[in-house]
Each structure stands twice: as structure tokens, then as C-alpha cells.
Amino acid sequence: ETGVTQSPTHLIKTRGQQVTLRCSSQSGHNTVSWYQQALGQGPQFIFQYYREEENGRGNFPPRFSGLQFPNYSSELNVNALELDDSALYLCASSLEWVQFHFGPGTRLTVL
Amino acid sequence: DQQVKQNSPSLSVQEGRISILNCDYTNSMFDYFLWYKKYPAEGPTFLISISSIKDKNEDGRFTVFLNKSAKHLSLHIVPSQPGDSAVYFCAATLSGSGGSNYKLTFGKGTLLTVNP
């Protein structure tokens, strides 16, 4: 059974740029959630996708957007990057219940 | 507004002793609670969970206790092992949100160090 994978592992961008982060769900999982973990904080919910539809959103501005594909993999897009967007971005997948399986994360640094 | 609070940033215990990690929540609507363990450079790993209809759940060395009236839960690890050294996150959710909208609200985490 393949776990949740994320790419890239690390990324450096400058303010104002755009970034796309990718996530492959665990096999058979139809729900994907994205979380932002800033340094010294717990993960913060960004949004969730269920069967390719956004199914819930946290307190993040519209420049954070996402997609879920028919194979249930997902993308997180962030436009107009700000310094405060520097964080670990975690993807988690599940099969319609709360036992989410997290990927290793993408470390984004905005300079 | 921190709805899930882990007030101890760190905890150090001796191998073989009990580790007790604490978590408080403010939202009385939360009805399902989870503990995750996180090693550096890895994502959080699910450890144990408890529904609000129970006050205790046990899985091997790990036991979670829930006190709904105090809005408090704790994770007990007995006996503690050096491999348990990690950051532990408490998380809460509203399981009856409908559909698959199971947003997890996390605390800031507690760094547990188990000394040999």
C-alpha cells in the first residue's frame, strides 16, 4: 500500500510569485485535505476536497486555491506569495472518515 | 482564537516511566479527538483517538482519557521508550459535520523527550 506522497520536498520562492504543490493520495482514498504548519504552530486547515469538489475551507484568503483530480491526487496553488506563507504544507488523505494519513510535507520558504 | 490548547511546549521523562501529555479545548461541539505523533522531516502519524461517548481508549502502551466536563484530554504512554521522542499533537473535530467535512483543529504540540 503506497502512502501519501508530496512534491517537491523543499521550495524557495520570492514574494509575489506563484507556487503549486502536489499530493498523491493513499490508494483508494477519495478525500484530501491541505494544512499549513508555521514554525512552532500546529497544522492549520486550509481546505478539503472530496470527490473533486471543495468540501470545506479554513480561514485562508482566495489566493490559496486547490484542485483534486479524478485519480484523487491534488494540487495546492498559492498566488502572490507573502513572507508569512513560509511554512510546511501538509497533505492528508482519507476514505470518508477522520483517520487522515499525512504526507511528509513540502517546506516552502518565501524570501 | 486557539480552540485546542497544549500548554506544555515540552516534556522530558526517563525511559520506563509514564509520560502524560495534556490537551484542553474550548469548543464544546467537538466530539472526536485524536493524537498524532510527528518526527522531524515526516508528516504527523495517527496514534490513537477517542469519541466523546467514551472517557477512555487504550491501545497497547497508549491510553487517552477524556473529561468532557473539564474539556480536557490526556495521553498516557506507559512505559515510555526513547523511540517515543517526538512532537505530539492533539486534534479535535466535529464528526457529524456531514459529508466528509472532517476538519481537524490542532494544538501547537508538545515535544516529548524520553531519556535512556
CSV table of C-alpha atoms in Angstrom, one decimal:
chain,number,residue,atom,x,y,z
A,1,GLU,CA,0.0,0.0,0.0
A,2,THR,CA,1.5,3.3,-1.1
A,3,GLY,CA,1.3,6.1,1.4
A,4,VAL,CA,0.7,9.8,0.8
A,5,THR,CA,3.4,11.4,-1.2
A,6,GLN,CA,4.1,15.1,-1.8
A,7,SER,CA,6.3,17.1,-4.1
A,8,PRO,CA,8.5,18.9,-4.0
A,9,THR,CA,10.1,18.4,-0.6
A,10,HIS,CA,11.5,21.9,-0.4
A,11,LEU,CA,10.9,25.0,-2.4
A,12,ILE,CA,12.2,28.6,-2.3
A,13,LYS,CA,10.2,31.4,-3.9
A,14,THR,CA,10.2,35.2,-3.7
A,15,ARG,CA,7.4,37.5,-2.7
A,16,GLY,CA,4.8,37.9,-5.3
A,17,GLN,CA,5.5,34.7,-7.1
A,18,GLN,CA,3.1,31.8,-7.5
A,19,VAL,CA,3.6,28.2,-6.4
A,20,THR,CA,2.0,24.8,-7.0
A,21,LEU,CA,2.4,22.0,-4.5
A,22,ARG,CA,1.4,18.4,-5.4
A,23,CYS,CA,0.0,15.5,-3.4
A,24,SER,CA,-0.7,11.9,-4.3
A,25,SER,CA,-3.3,10.3,-2.1
A,26,GLN,CA,-3.0,6.9,-0.4
A,27,SER,CA,-4.5,4.3,-2.7
A,28,GLY,CA,-8.3,4.2,-2.5
A,29,HIS,CA,-8.7,7.4,-0.5
A,30,ASN,CA,-11.2,9.9,-2.0
A,31,THR,CA,-10.7,12.8,0.4
A,32,VAL,CA,-7.8,15.1,0.5
A,33,SER,CA,-7.1,18.0,3.0
A,34,TRP,CA,-4.4,20.6,3.0
A,35,TYR,CA,-2.8,22.1,6.1
A,36,GLN,CA,-0.3,24.8,6.7
A,37,GLN,CA,2.1,24.4,9.6
A,38,ALA,CA,4.0,27.5,10.5
A,39,LEU,CA,7.1,27.3,12.7
A,40,GLY,CA,6.1,26.5,16.3
A,41,GLN,CA,2.4,26.1,15.5
A,42,GLY,CA,0.1,23.2,14.9
A,43,PRO,CA,-1.2,22.4,11.4
A,44,GLN,CA,-3.9,24.9,10.3
A,45,PHE,CA,-6.7,23.6,8.0
A,46,ILE,CA,-6.7,25.2,4.5
A,47,PHE,CA,-9.3,23.3,2.6
A,48,GLN,CA,-10.6,19.8,1.8
A,49,TYR,CA,-11.6,18.1,-1.4
A,50,TYR,CA,-14.0,15.2,-1.6
A,51,ARG,CA,-14.5,13.5,-5.0
A,52,GLU,CA,-13.1,16.5,-6.9
A,53,GLU,CA,-15.2,19.1,-5.1
A,54,GLU,CA,-14.1,21.6,-2.4
A,55,ASN,CA,-15.8,20.4,0.7
A,56,GLY,CA,-14.8,22.9,3.4
A,57,ARG,CA,-12.4,25.8,3.7
A,58,GLY,CA,-10.5,27.3,6.6
A,59,ASN,CA,-9.6,31.0,7.2
A,60,PHE,CA,-7.3,31.4,4.3
A,61,PRO,CA,-7.6,34.0,1.5
A,62,PRO,CA,-8.7,33.2,-2.0
A,63,ARG,CA,-5.2,33.3,-3.3
A,64,PHE,CA,-5.0,29.8,-1.8
A,65,SER,CA,-6.7,27.5,-4.2
A,66,GLY,CA,-6.8,23.8,-5.0
A,67,LEU,CA,-7.8,21.1,-7.3
A,68,GLN,CA,-8.5,17.4,-6.9
A,69,PHE,CA,-8.2,15.1,-10.0
A,70,PRO,CA,-10.2,12.0,-11.0
A,71,ASN,CA,-7.4,9.8,-9.5
A,72,TYR,CA,-7.8,11.8,-6.2
A,73,SER,CA,-4.4,13.4,-6.4
A,74,SER,CA,-4.4,17.1,-5.6
A,75,GLU,CA,-2.7,20.4,-6.0
A,76,LEU,CA,-2.4,23.4,-3.8
A,77,ASN,CA,-1.8,26.7,-5.6
A,78,VAL,CA,-0.8,29.9,-3.8
A,79,ASN,CA,-0.7,33.2,-5.7
A,80,ALA,CA,1.0,36.5,-4.8
A,81,LEU,CA,3.2,34.8,-2.2
A,82,GLU,CA,3.9,36.7,1.0
A,83,LEU,CA,6.6,36.2,3.6
A,84,ASP,CA,4.1,34.7,6.1
A,85,ASP,CA,3.3,31.9,3.6
A,86,SER,CA,6.6,30.4,4.6
A,87,ALA,CA,5.6,27.1,6.3
A,88,LEU,CA,5.4,23.4,6.0
A,89,TYR,CA,2.4,22.4,3.8
A,90,LEU,CA,0.9,19.1,4.7
A,91,CYS,CA,-1.5,17.0,2.6
A,92,ALA,CA,-3.6,14.3,4.2
A,93,SER,CA,-5.9,11.7,2.6
A,94,SER,CA,-8.6,9.6,3.9
A,95,LEU,CA,-11.5,7.4,2.9
A,96,GLU,CA,-14.5,9.4,4.1
A,97,TRP,CA,-13.5,9.3,7.8
A,98,VAL,CA,-11.3,11.3,10.2
A,99,GLN,CA,-8.3,8.9,10.2
A,100,PHE,CA,-6.3,11.1,7.9
A,101,HIS,CA,-3.0,9.9,6.7
A,102,PHE,CA,-0.5,12.7,6.3
A,103,GLY,CA,2.3,13.1,3.8
A,104,PRO,CA,5.8,14.2,4.7
A,105,GLY,CA,5.0,17.8,3.7
A,106,THR,CA,6.5,20.5,1.4
A,107,ARG,CA,8.7,23.1,3.1
A,108,LEU,CA,8.1,26.4,1.4
A,109,THR,CA,10.4,29.4,2.0
A,110,VAL,CA,9.3,32.8,0.7
A,111,LEU,CA,12.1,35.4,0.5
B,1,ASP,CA,-8.6,32.0,19.0
B,2,GLN,CA,-6.9,28.8,20.0
B,3,GLN,CA,-9.7,26.2,20.3
B,4,VAL,CA,-7.3,23.4,21.1
B,5,LYS,CA,-4.5,24.1,23.6
B,6,GLN,CA,-1.5,22.2,24.6
B,7,ASN,CA,0.0,24.3,27.3
B,8,SER,CA,3.3,22.4,27.8
B,9,PRO,CA,5.6,23.1,24.9
B,10,SER,CA,8.0,20.3,26.1
B,11,LEU,CA,8.1,17.3,28.4
B,12,SER,CA,11.1,15.2,29.5
B,13,VAL,CA,10.8,11.8,31.1
B,14,GLN,CA,13.0,8.8,31.9
B,15,GLU,CA,12.8,5.6,29.9
B,16,GLY,CA,10.3,3.2,31.5
B,17,ARG,CA,8.4,5.9,33.3
B,18,ILE,CA,5.0,7.3,32.4
B,19,SER,CA,4.6,10.2,30.0
B,20,ILE,CA,1.4,12.3,30.4
B,21,LEU,CA,0.6,14.8,27.7
B,22,ASN,CA,-2.3,17.2,28.2
B,23,CYS,CA,-4.7,19.0,25.9
B,24,ASP,CA,-7.6,21.4,26.6
B,25,TYR,CA,-10.3,22.5,24.2
B,26,THR,CA,-12.8,25.3,24.3
B,27,ASN,CA,-15.4,24.3,21.6
B,28,SER,CA,-18.0,22.1,23.3
B,29,MET,CA,-19.2,21.0,19.9
B,30,PHE,CA,-16.0,18.9,19.3
B,31,ASP,CA,-17.0,15.2,19.6
B,32,TYR,CA,-13.9,13.3,18.3
B,33,PHE,CA,-10.4,13.7,19.4
B,34,LEU,CA,-7.1,12.4,18.0
B,35,TRP,CA,-3.5,12.3,18.9
B,36,TYR,CA,-0.8,12.5,16.3
B,37,LYS,CA,3.0,11.9,16.6
B,38,LYS,CA,5.4,13.8,14.4
B,39,TYR,CA,9.1,13.1,13.8
B,40,PRO,CA,11.3,15.7,12.1
B,41,ALA,CA,11.0,15.7,8.3
B,42,GLU,CA,8.0,13.4,8.5
B,43,GLY,CA,4.2,14.1,8.4
B,44,PRO,CA,2.1,13.6,11.5
B,45,THR,CA,1.3,9.9,12.2
B,46,PHE,CA,-2.0,8.9,13.7
B,47,LEU,CA,-1.6,7.4,17.2
B,48,ILE,CA,-4.9,7.0,18.9
B,49,SER,CA,-8.4,8.6,19.0
B,50,ILE,CA,-11.4,8.8,21.3
B,51,SER,CA,-15.1,9.6,20.7
B,52,SER,CA,-16.9,11.9,23.1
B,53,ILE,CA,-19.2,9.0,24.1
B,54,LYS,CA,-16.2,7.3,25.8
B,55,ASP,CA,-14.0,8.5,28.6
B,56,LYS,CA,-11.1,6.2,27.9
B,57,ASN,CA,-9.5,4.4,24.9
B,58,GLU,CA,-6.5,2.1,25.2
B,59,ASP,CA,-4.1,0.8,22.5
B,60,GLY,CA,-1.0,-1.0,23.8
B,61,ARG,CA,1.2,1.4,25.7
B,62,PHE,CA,-1.0,4.4,24.8
B,63,THR,CA,-4.2,5.4,26.6
B,64,VAL,CA,-6.3,8.5,26.0
B,65,PHE,CA,-8.5,9.9,28.7
B,66,LEU,CA,-11.4,12.3,28.0
B,67,ASN,CA,-13.0,14.5,30.6
B,68,LYS,CA,-15.8,16.3,28.8
B,69,SER,CA,-17.0,18.4,31.7
B,70,ALA,CA,-13.5,19.9,32.0
B,71,LYS,CA,-12.9,19.9,28.3
B,72,HIS,CA,-9.7,18.1,28.8
B,73,LEU,CA,-8.0,15.1,27.4
B,74,SER,CA,-4.7,13.4,28.2
B,75,LEU,CA,-2.4,10.9,26.5
B,76,HIS,CA,-0.6,8.4,28.8
B,77,ILE,CA,2.4,6.5,27.5
B,78,VAL,CA,3.5,3.6,29.7
B,79,PRO,CA,6.3,2.6,29.7
B,80,SER,CA,7.9,5.4,27.8
B,81,GLN,CA,10.7,4.4,25.3
B,82,PRO,CA,13.4,6.6,23.7
B,83,GLY,CA,11.7,5.9,20.3
B,84,ASP,CA,8.7,7.8,21.6
B,85,SER,CA,10.6,11.0,21.5
B,86,ALA,CA,8.7,13.2,19.0
B,87,VAL,CA,6.2,16.1,18.9
B,88,TYR,CA,2.7,15.1,19.9
B,89,PHE,CA,-0.3,16.9,18.5
B,90,CYS,CA,-3.8,16.9,20.0
B,91,ALA,CA,-6.5,17.4,17.4
B,92,ALA,CA,-10.3,17.7,17.6
B,93,THR,CA,-13.1,17.6,15.1
B,94,LEU,CA,-16.9,17.7,14.7
B,95,SER,CA,-17.5,14.2,13.3
B,96,GLY,CA,-21.2,14.9,12.5
B,97,SER,CA,-20.4,17.8,10.1
B,98,GLY,CA,-22.0,16.0,7.2
B,99,GLY,CA,-20.4,14.6,4.1
B,100,SER,CA,-16.6,14.3,4.5
B,101,ASN,CA,-16.1,17.7,6.1
B,102,TYR,CA,-13.9,16.5,8.9
B,103,LYS,CA,-11.7,19.5,9.5
B,104,LEU,CA,-9.1,18.8,12.2
B,105,THR,CA,-8.2,21.6,14.7
B,106,PHE,CA,-4.8,21.0,16.1
B,107,GLY,CA,-3.0,22.2,19.2
B,108,LYS,CA,0.5,23.6,19.0
B,109,GLY,CA,2.1,20.4,20.0
B,110,THR,CA,4.3,19.1,22.9
B,111,LEU,CA,7.9,17.9,22.3
B,112,LEU,CA,8.4,14.7,24.3
B,113,THR,CA,11.9,13.7,25.1
B,114,VAL,CA,12.4,10.2,26.6
B,115,ASN,CA,15.9,9.9,28.1
B,116,PRO,CA,17.6,6.5,28.2
